[in-house]
Coordinates of C-alpha atoms in Angstrom, one line a residue:
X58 CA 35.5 29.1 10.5
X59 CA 37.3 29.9 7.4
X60 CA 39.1 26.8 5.7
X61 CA 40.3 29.2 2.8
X62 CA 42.0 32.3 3.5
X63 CA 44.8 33.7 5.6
X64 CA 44.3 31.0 8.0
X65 CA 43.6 28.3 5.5
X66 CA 47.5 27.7 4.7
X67 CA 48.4 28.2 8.3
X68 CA 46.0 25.5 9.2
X69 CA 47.2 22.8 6.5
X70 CA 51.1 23.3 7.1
X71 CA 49.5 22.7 11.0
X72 CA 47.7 19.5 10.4
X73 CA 50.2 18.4 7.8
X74 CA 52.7 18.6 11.0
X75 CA 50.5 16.9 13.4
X76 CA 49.9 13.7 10.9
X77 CA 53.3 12.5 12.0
X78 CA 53.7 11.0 15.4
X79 CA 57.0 12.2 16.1
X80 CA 56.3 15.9 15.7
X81 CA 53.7 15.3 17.9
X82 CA 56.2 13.9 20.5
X83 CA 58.5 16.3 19.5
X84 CA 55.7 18.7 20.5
X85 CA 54.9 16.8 24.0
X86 CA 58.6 17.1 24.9
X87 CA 58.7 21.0 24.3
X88 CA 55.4 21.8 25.9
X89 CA 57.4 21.0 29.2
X90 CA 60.3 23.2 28.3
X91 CA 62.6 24.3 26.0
X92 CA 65.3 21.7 24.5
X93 CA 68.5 21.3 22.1
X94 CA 68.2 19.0 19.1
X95 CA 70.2 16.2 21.1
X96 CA 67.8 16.8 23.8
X97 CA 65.5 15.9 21.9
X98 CA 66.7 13.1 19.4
X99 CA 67.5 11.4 23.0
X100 CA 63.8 9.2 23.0
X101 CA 63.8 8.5 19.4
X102 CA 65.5 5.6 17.1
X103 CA 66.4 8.0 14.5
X104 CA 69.4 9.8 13.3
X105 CA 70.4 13.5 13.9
X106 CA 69.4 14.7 10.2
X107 CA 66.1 13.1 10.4
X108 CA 65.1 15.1 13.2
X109 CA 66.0 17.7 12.1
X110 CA 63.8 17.9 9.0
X111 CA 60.8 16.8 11.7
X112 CA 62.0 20.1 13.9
X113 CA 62.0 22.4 10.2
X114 CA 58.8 21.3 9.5
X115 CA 57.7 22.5 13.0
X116 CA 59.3 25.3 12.3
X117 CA 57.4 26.4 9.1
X118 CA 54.4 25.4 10.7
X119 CA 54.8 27.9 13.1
X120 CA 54.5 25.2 16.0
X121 CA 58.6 26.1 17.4
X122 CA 60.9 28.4 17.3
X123 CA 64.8 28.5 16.8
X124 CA 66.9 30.2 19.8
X125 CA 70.1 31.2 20.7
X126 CA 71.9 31.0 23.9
X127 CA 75.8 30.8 23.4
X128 CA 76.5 27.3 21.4
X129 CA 72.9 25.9 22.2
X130 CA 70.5 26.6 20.0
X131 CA 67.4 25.5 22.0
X132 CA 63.9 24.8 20.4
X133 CA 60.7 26.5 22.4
X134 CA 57.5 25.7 21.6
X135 CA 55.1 28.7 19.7
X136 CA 51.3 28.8 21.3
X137 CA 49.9 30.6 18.3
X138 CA 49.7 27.6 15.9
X139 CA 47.8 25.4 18.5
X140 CA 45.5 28.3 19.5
X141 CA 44.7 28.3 15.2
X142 CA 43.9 24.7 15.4
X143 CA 41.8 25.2 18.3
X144 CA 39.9 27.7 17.6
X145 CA 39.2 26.2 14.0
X146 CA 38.2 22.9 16.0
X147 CA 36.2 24.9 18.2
X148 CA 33.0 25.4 16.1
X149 CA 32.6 21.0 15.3
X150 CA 33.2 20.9 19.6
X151 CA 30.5 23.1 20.5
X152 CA 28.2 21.5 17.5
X153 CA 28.6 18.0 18.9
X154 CA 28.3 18.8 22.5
X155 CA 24.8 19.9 21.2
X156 CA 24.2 17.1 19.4
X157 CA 24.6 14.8 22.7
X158 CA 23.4 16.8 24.9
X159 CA 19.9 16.4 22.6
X160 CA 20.4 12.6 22.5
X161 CA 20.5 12.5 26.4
X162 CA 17.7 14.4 26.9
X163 CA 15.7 11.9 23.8
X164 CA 17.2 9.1 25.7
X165 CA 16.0 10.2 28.9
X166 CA 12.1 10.9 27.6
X167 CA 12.3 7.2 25.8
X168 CA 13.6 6.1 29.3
X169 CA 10.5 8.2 31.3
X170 CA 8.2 7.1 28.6
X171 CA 9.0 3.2 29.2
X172 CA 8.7 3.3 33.0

């Protein structure tokens, strides 16, 4: 669970990209398939260039990747950086599960102890 490190970078350009909610959209949209920039300013209220720097900082977070077929050049979502971020998040899961699983089974001995 190493913050610093080789990972450490990765992870901060990752959560830096998920702060904003329309890379995240952005990032909903691809999970169902691959899609051109017009594709995928289509939802949005924002211009052409402005979507573009949301899709390059995707990009250098690792989260998409560029390709080419003919003139499109579609955007694909990359699983790598989410498996990063979930197996960095995976350690604080496991901890609190523990955590409430132990206050059910206090709150179920205060419960037996009351009856």
């Amino acid at each position: 669970m190493a913050i610093y490190g080789p990972t450490g970078d990765r992870l901060s350009k990752a959560f830096s990209a998920l702060s904003d909610p329309t890379r995240r959209a952005i990032l909903a949209r691809l999970a169902t398939g691959e899609a051109t920039v017009s594709e995928l300013l289509a939802p949005f209220e924002r211009s052409q260039p402005t979507i573009s720097k949301h899709l390059k900082v995707l990009e250098d977070a690792g989260f998409i990747e560029r390709g080419r077929d003919a003139q499109r050049r579609p955007r694909k979502l990359v699983t790598t950086a989410l498996k990063d971020i979930a197996d960095w998040v995976e350690p604080f899961r496991s901890q609190w599960e523990d955590r409430l699983d132990n206050l059910d089974r206090h709150l179920e001995k205060m419960g037996k102890k009351e009856k």
